[in-house]
PDB file of C-alpha atoms in Angstrom:
ATOM      1  CA  GLU A   1     189.962  68.884 172.150  1.00 52.00           C
ATOM      2  CA  VAL A   2     188.900  66.336 169.611  1.00 56.00           C
ATOM      3  CA  ALA A   3     186.902  67.663 166.705  1.00 54.00           C
ATOM      4  CA  ILE A   4     183.696  65.796 166.102  1.00 58.00           C
ATOM      5  CA  ALA A   5     183.265  64.823 162.506  1.00 54.00           C
ATOM      6  CA  ARG A   6     179.937  66.048 161.292  1.00 55.00           C
ATOM      7  CA  LYS A   7     178.088  64.285 158.606  1.00 54.00           C
ATOM      8  CA  PRO A   8     177.614  66.768 155.741  1.00 50.00           C
ATOM      9  CA  LYS A   9     174.087  67.819 154.944  1.00 51.00           C
ATOM     10  CA  PRO A  10     172.821  66.133 151.835  1.00 53.00           C
ATOM     11  CA  SER A  11     172.647  68.363 148.825  1.00 57.00           C
ATOM     12  CA  ALA A  12     169.332  69.048 147.142  1.00 56.00           C
ATOM     13  CA  LEU A  13     170.467  66.865 144.265  1.00 58.00           C
ATOM     14  CA  SER A  14     171.170  63.902 146.522  1.00 60.00           C
ATOM     15  CA  ALA A  15     167.818  64.446 148.256  1.00 58.00           C
ATOM     16  CA  LEU A  16     166.096  64.341 144.865  1.00 58.00           C
ATOM     17  CA  LYS A  17     168.004  61.166 143.989  1.00 61.00           C
ATOM     18  CA  ARG A  18     166.749  59.582 147.226  1.00 62.00           C
ATOM     19  CA  LEU A  19     163.244  60.698 146.346  1.00 61.00           C
ATOM     20  CA  SER A  20     163.414  59.134 142.898  1.00 61.00           C
ATOM     21  CA  ALA A  21     164.677  55.890 144.413  1.00 62.00           C
ATOM     22  CA  ALA A  22     161.747  55.938 146.841  1.00 62.00           C
ATOM     23  CA  CYS A  23     159.160  56.435 144.109  1.00 59.00           C
ATOM     24  CA  PRO A  24     157.013  53.403 143.513  1.00 58.00           C
ATOM     25  CA  SER A  25     156.556  51.926 140.086  1.00 60.00           C
ATOM     26  CA  HIS A  26     153.178  51.972 138.381  1.00 56.00           C
ATOM     27  CA  GLY A  27     150.806  49.671 140.209  1.00 53.00           C
ATOM     28  CA  GLN A  28     152.607  50.013 143.536  1.00 54.00           C
ATOM     29  CA  GLN A  29     151.472  52.031 146.521  1.00 55.00           C
ATOM     30  CA  ALA A  30     151.150  55.765 145.803  1.00 65.00           C
ATOM     31  CA  LEU A  31     153.563  58.434 146.978  1.00 73.00           C
ATOM     32  CA  SER A  32     152.979  59.582 150.514  1.00 76.00           C
ATOM     33  CA  PRO A  33     152.318  63.180 151.583  1.00 73.00           C
ATOM     34  CA  GLU A  34     155.378  62.888 153.855  1.00 78.00           C
ATOM     35  CA  LEU A  35     157.502  62.447 150.748  1.00 83.00           C
ATOM     36  CA  LEU A  36     155.856  65.086 148.541  1.00 89.00           C
ATOM     37  CA  GLY A  37     155.192  67.785 151.163  1.00 89.00           C
ATOM     38  CA  PRO A  38     158.856  68.738 151.633  1.00 90.00           C
ATOM     39  CA  LEU A  39     159.376  68.667 147.870  1.00 91.00           C
ATOM     40  CA  VAL A  40     156.493  71.121 147.323  1.00 93.00           C
ATOM     41  CA  ALA A  41     157.820  73.289 150.156  1.00 92.00           C
ATOM     42  CA  LEU A  42     161.294  73.377 148.579  1.00 92.00           C
ATOM     43  CA  ALA A  43     159.797  74.178 145.167  1.00 92.00           C
ATOM     44  CA  GLN A  44     158.186  77.302 146.651  1.00 91.00           C
ATOM     45  CA  THR A  45     161.479  78.757 147.888  1.00 88.00           C
ATOM     46  CA  THR A  46     164.586  80.340 146.412  1.00 86.00           C
ATOM     47  CA  LYS A  47     166.854  77.761 148.064  1.00 89.00           C
ATOM     48  CA  VAL A  48     169.394  75.723 146.154  1.00 87.00           C
ATOM     49  CA  GLY A  49     167.584  72.854 144.490  1.00 86.00           C
ATOM     50  CA  ALA A  50     164.208  74.594 144.259  1.00 88.00           C
ATOM     51  CA  GLU A  51     164.215  74.500 140.463  1.00 88.00           C
ATOM     52  CA  HIS A  52     165.039  70.784 140.629  1.00 89.00           C
ATOM     53  CA  ALA A  53     162.119  70.277 142.992  1.00 92.00           C
ATOM     54  CA  VAL A  54     159.792  71.980 140.494  1.00 93.00           C
ATOM     55  CA  ALA A  55     161.111  69.793 137.685  1.00 92.00           C
ATOM     56  CA  THR A  56     160.692  66.684 139.836  1.00 92.00           C
ATOM     57  CA  LEU A  57     157.076  67.595 140.609  1.00 94.00           C
ATOM     58  CA  LEU A  58     156.406  68.093 136.906  1.00 94.00           C
ATOM     59  CA  VAL A  59     157.794  64.626 136.184  1.00 92.00           C
ATOM     60  CA  LEU A  60     156.048  62.935 139.120  1.00 92.00           C
ATOM     61  CA  GLU A  61     152.713  64.515 138.188  1.00 92.00           C
ATOM     62  CA  ARG A  62     152.543  62.378 135.034  1.00 91.00           C
ATOM     63  CA  ALA A  63     152.484  59.111 136.980  1.00 88.00           C
ATOM     64  CA  TYR A  64     150.956  60.348 140.253  1.00 90.00           C
ATOM     65  CA  PRO A  65     148.650  63.291 139.465  1.00 92.00           C
ATOM     66  CA  LYS A  66     146.356  62.786 142.462  1.00 91.00           C
ATOM     67  CA  GLU A  67     149.196  62.722 144.972  1.00 92.00           C
ATOM     68  CA  VAL A  68     151.023  65.687 143.429  1.00 92.00           C
ATOM     69  CA  ILE A  69     147.809  67.747 143.301  1.00 93.00           C
ATOM     70  CA  GLU A  70     146.931  66.877 146.901  1.00 92.00           C
ATOM     71  CA  ALA A  71     150.440  67.935 147.974  1.00 92.00           C
ATOM     72  CA  GLY A  72     149.725  71.465 146.665  1.00 93.00           C
ATOM     73  CA  ALA A  73     151.697  71.463 143.427  1.00 95.00           C
ATOM     74  CA  ILE A  74     149.038  73.435 141.505  1.00 96.00           C
ATOM     75  CA  HIS A  75     150.352  76.587 143.216  1.00 94.00           C
ATOM     76  CA  VAL A  76     153.914  75.612 142.290  1.00 94.00           C
ATOM     77  CA  PHE A  77     152.990  75.175 138.619  1.00 95.00           C
ATOM     78  CA  GLU A  78     151.034  78.450 138.537  1.00 95.00           C
ATOM     79  CA  ASN A  79     153.935  80.258 140.193  1.00 92.00           C
ATOM     80  CA  CYS A  80     156.186  79.143 137.320  1.00 91.00           C
ATOM     81  CA  LEU A  81     153.985  81.236 135.011  1.00 92.00           C
ATOM     82  CA  SER A  82     154.301  84.463 137.009  1.00 88.00           C
ATOM     83  CA  ALA A  83     156.508  87.368 135.962  1.00 74.00           C
ATOM     84  CA  ASN A  84     158.801  86.780 138.956  1.00 78.00           C
ATOM     85  CA  PRO A  85     158.542  83.093 139.791  1.00 70.00           C
ATOM     86  CA  THR A  86     160.098  81.647 142.918  1.00 68.00           C
ATOM     87  CA  PRO A  87     162.403  80.003 142.026  1.00 62.00           C
ATOM     88  CA  LYS A  88     163.380  81.691 138.762  1.00 72.00           C
ATOM     89  CA  ALA A  89     161.907  79.402 136.124  1.00 76.00           C
ATOM     90  CA  PRO A  90     163.771  78.820 132.866  1.00 83.00           C
ATOM     91  CA  PRO A  91     161.612  78.874 129.712  1.00 86.00           C
ATOM     92  CA  VAL A  92     161.468  75.074 129.528  1.00 89.00           C
ATOM     93  CA  ILE A  93     159.949  74.929 133.031  1.00 89.00           C
ATOM     94  CA  VAL A  94     157.468  77.709 132.201  1.00 89.00           C
ATOM     95  CA  HIS A  95     156.388  75.786 129.106  1.00 93.00           C
ATOM     96  CA  SER A  96     156.215  72.484 130.976  1.00 94.00           C
ATOM     97  CA  ALA A  97     154.263  73.950 133.906  1.00 95.00           C
ATOM     98  CA  GLY A  98     151.844  75.651 131.515  1.00 95.00           C
ATOM     99  CA  GLY A  99     151.350  72.454 129.541  1.00 96.00           C
ATOM    100  CA  THR A 100     150.811  70.505 132.755  1.00 96.00           C
ATOM    101  CA  LEU A 101     148.125  72.949 133.923  1.00 97.00           C
ATOM    102  CA  ARG A 102     146.445  72.769 130.490  1.00 96.00           C
ATOM    103  CA  ARG A 103     146.302  68.992 130.783  1.00 96.00           C
ATOM    104  CA  LEU A 104     145.300  68.918 134.453  1.00 96.00           C
ATOM    105  CA  VAL A 105     142.354  71.293 133.989  1.00 96.00           C
ATOM    106  CA  THR A 106     140.722  68.629 131.822  1.00 95.00           C
ATOM    107  CA  MET A 107     140.893  66.092 134.666  1.00 94.00           C
ATOM    108  CA  ALA A 108     138.080  66.139 137.234  1.00 91.00           C
ATOM    109  CA  MET A 109     140.405  65.615 140.213  1.00 88.00           C
ATOM    110  CA  ALA A 110     142.569  68.586 139.248  1.00 93.00           C
ATOM    111  CA  ARG A 111     139.869  70.871 137.886  1.00 94.00           C
ATOM    112  CA  ASP A 112     138.518  71.648 141.358  1.00 93.00           C
ATOM    113  CA  ALA A 113     142.008  72.411 142.670  1.00 94.00           C
ATOM    114  CA  ILE A 114     142.647  74.736 139.722  1.00 96.00           C
ATOM    115  CA  MET A 115     139.216  76.333 140.082  1.00 95.00           C
ATOM    116  CA  ALA A 116     140.116  77.138 143.692  1.00 95.00           C
ATOM    117  CA  THR A 117     143.020  79.232 142.381  1.00 95.00           C
ATOM    118  CA  THR A 118     140.996  81.264 139.860  1.00 96.00           C
ATOM    119  CA  THR A 119     141.973  84.563 141.496  1.00 96.00           C
ATOM    120  CA  GLN A 120     145.672  83.706 141.090  1.00 95.00           C
ATOM    121  CA  LEU A 121     145.073  82.694 137.460  1.00 96.00           C
ATOM    122  CA  VAL A 122     143.383  86.027 136.730  1.00 96.00           C
ATOM    123  CA  GLU A 123     146.307  87.835 138.351  1.00 94.00           C
ATOM    124  CA  LEU A 124     148.632  85.905 136.032  1.00 94.00           C
ATOM    125  CA  LEU A 125     146.758  87.402 133.072  1.00 95.00           C
ATOM    126  CA  ARG A 126     148.085  90.783 134.197  1.00 91.00           C
ATOM    127  CA  LEU A 127     151.552  89.862 135.403  1.00 85.00           C
ATOM    128  CA  SER A 128     152.968  87.113 133.220  1.00 84.00           C
ATOM    129  CA  SER A 129     154.883  86.928 129.962  1.00 89.00           C
ATOM    130  CA  VAL A 130     153.078  86.486 126.650  1.00 91.00           C
ATOM    131  CA  SER A 131     154.074  82.812 126.511  1.00 90.00           C
ATOM    132  CA  ALA A 132     152.775  82.258 130.047  1.00 92.00           C
ATOM    133  CA  GLN A 133     149.578  84.182 129.201  1.00 95.00           C
ATOM    134  CA  ALA A 134     148.950  81.685 126.397  1.00 96.00           C
ATOM    135  CA  HIS A 135     148.935  78.875 128.951  1.00 96.00           C
ATOM    136  CA  VAL A 136     146.850  80.815 131.463  1.00 97.00           C
ATOM    137  CA  THR A 137     144.209  81.808 128.919  1.00 97.00           C
ATOM    138  CA  ALA A 138     143.991  78.182 127.735  1.00 97.00           C
ATOM    139  CA  VAL A 139     143.424  77.004 131.318  1.00 97.00           C
ATOM    140  CA  ILE A 140     140.795  79.687 131.935  1.00 98.00           C
ATOM    141  CA  ALA A 141     139.127  78.845 128.594  1.00 97.00           C
ATOM    142  CA  SER A 142     138.720  75.269 129.849  1.00 97.00           C
ATOM    143  CA  LEU A 143     137.250  76.493 133.123  1.00 97.00           C
ATOM    144  CA  VAL A 144     134.620  78.707 131.488  1.00 96.00           C
ATOM    145  CA  CYS A 145     133.173  75.794 129.529  1.00 94.00           C
ATOM    146  CA  GLU A 146     131.071  74.990 132.594  1.00 93.00           C
ATOM    147  CA  PRO A 147     128.695  77.297 134.495  1.00 93.00           C
ATOM    148  CA  GLU A 148     130.580  77.090 137.820  1.00 94.00           C
ATOM    149  CA  GLY A 149     133.816  77.908 136.003  1.00 94.00           C
ATOM    150  CA  ARG A 150     132.252  80.953 134.357  1.00 95.00           C
ATOM    151  CA  LYS A 151     130.998  82.128 137.745  1.00 95.00           C
ATOM    152  CA  ALA A 152     134.417  81.664 139.366  1.00 95.00           C
ATOM    153  CA  VAL A 153     136.270  83.440 136.535  1.00 96.00           C
ATOM    154  CA  ALA A 154     133.793  86.338 136.467  1.00 96.00           C
ATOM    155  CA  ALA A 155     133.920  86.661 140.267  1.00 96.00           C
ATOM    156  CA  ALA A 156     137.735  86.798 140.116  1.00 96.00           C
ATOM    157  CA  GLY A 157     137.521  89.955 137.972  1.00 96.00           C
ATOM    158  CA  ALA A 158     138.798  88.472 134.725  1.00 96.00           C
ATOM    159  CA  ALA A 159     136.892  90.775 132.347  1.00 96.00           C
ATOM    160  CA  SER A 160     139.262  93.748 132.505  1.00 96.00           C
ATOM    161  CA  PRO A 161     142.543  91.863 131.945  1.00 97.00           C
ATOM    162  CA  LEU A 162     140.881  89.765 129.232  1.00 97.00           C
ATOM    163  CA  VAL A 163     139.783  92.903 127.373  1.00 97.00           C
ATOM    164  CA  GLN A 164     143.397  94.126 127.555  1.00 97.00           C
ATOM    165  CA  LEU A 165     144.621  90.779 126.186  1.00 97.00           C
ATOM    166  CA  THR A 166     142.475  91.184 123.077  1.00 96.00           C
ATOM    167  CA  CYS A 167     145.286  93.511 121.957  1.00 96.00           C
ATOM    168  CA  SER A 168     148.077  91.065 122.869  1.00 94.00           C
ATOM    169  CA  ALA A 169     151.077  90.550 120.610  1.00 94.00           C
ATOM    170  CA  SER A 170     150.075  86.884 120.478  1.00 95.00           C
ATOM    171  CA  VAL A 171     147.207  85.919 118.186  1.00 97.00           C
ATOM    172  CA  GLU A 172     146.660  82.797 120.307  1.00 96.00           C
ATOM    173  CA  VAL A 173     146.230  84.906 123.454  1.00 96.00           C
ATOM    174  CA  GLN A 174     143.907  87.316 121.592  1.00 96.00           C
ATOM    175  CA  GLN A 175     141.694  84.457 120.378  1.00 97.00           C
ATOM    176  CA  GLU A 176     141.541  82.775 123.791  1.00 97.00           C
ATOM    177  CA  ALA A 177     140.733  86.096 125.499  1.00 97.00           C
ATOM    178  CA  ILE A 178     137.902  86.804 123.044  1.00 97.00           C
ATOM    179  CA  GLY A 179     136.545  83.273 123.457  1.00 97.00           C
ATOM    180  CA  ILE A 180     136.579  83.565 127.238  1.00 97.00           C
ATOM    181  CA  LEU A 181     134.846  86.947 127.100  1.00 97.00           C
ATOM    182  CA  CYS A 182     132.135  85.427 124.877  1.00 96.00           C
ATOM    183  CA  GLN A 183     131.664  82.594 127.375  1.00 94.00           C
ATOM    184  CA  LEU A 184     131.444  85.099 130.242  1.00 94.00           C
ATOM    185  CA  ALA A 185     128.862  87.154 128.296  1.00 93.00           C
ATOM    186  CA  HIS A 186     126.880  83.954 127.886  1.00 80.00           C
ATOM    187  CA  GLN A 187     126.908  83.624 131.687  1.00 65.00           C
ATOM    188  CA  SER A 188     125.133  86.929 132.298  1.00 57.00           C
TER     189      SER A 188
END
């Protein structure tokens, strides 16, 4: 019997290389959902290459924020800030994802997508590291600058974890938590 030679499955790294080669330059047609969807799906797993998928999304978001947001990457970036991210996020990814969320929350197109995840953000106040809490409180502080953001944050039950964060080991987290609580008090 003749053995049939099977073409080896491409590794995650080679798939990411193909993705980067397929990325348009500035001014060209935007990335398609067919290209980004599988990347977001991989980034939400523990499979080999998941951490590379997260890093790729963080890089692509700079040039193509609309497409990356529409593909569902906000959840990926927020997951990087959790106590047990999937995949396990090294500190540089946590910092990058937090910084990306801080920047995105100031953009109208991303603000709504982030506002839709307010409950997850409030949960991150309870379950993330101090460095991740600094990013989360900064994102929430941006949200509560507007009335609909204050309503969403209050409705998500942020008051209790914010009060706890006023005793955080991080002065930055303490200050953000107090500022958010003041904004929420202004709401009522």
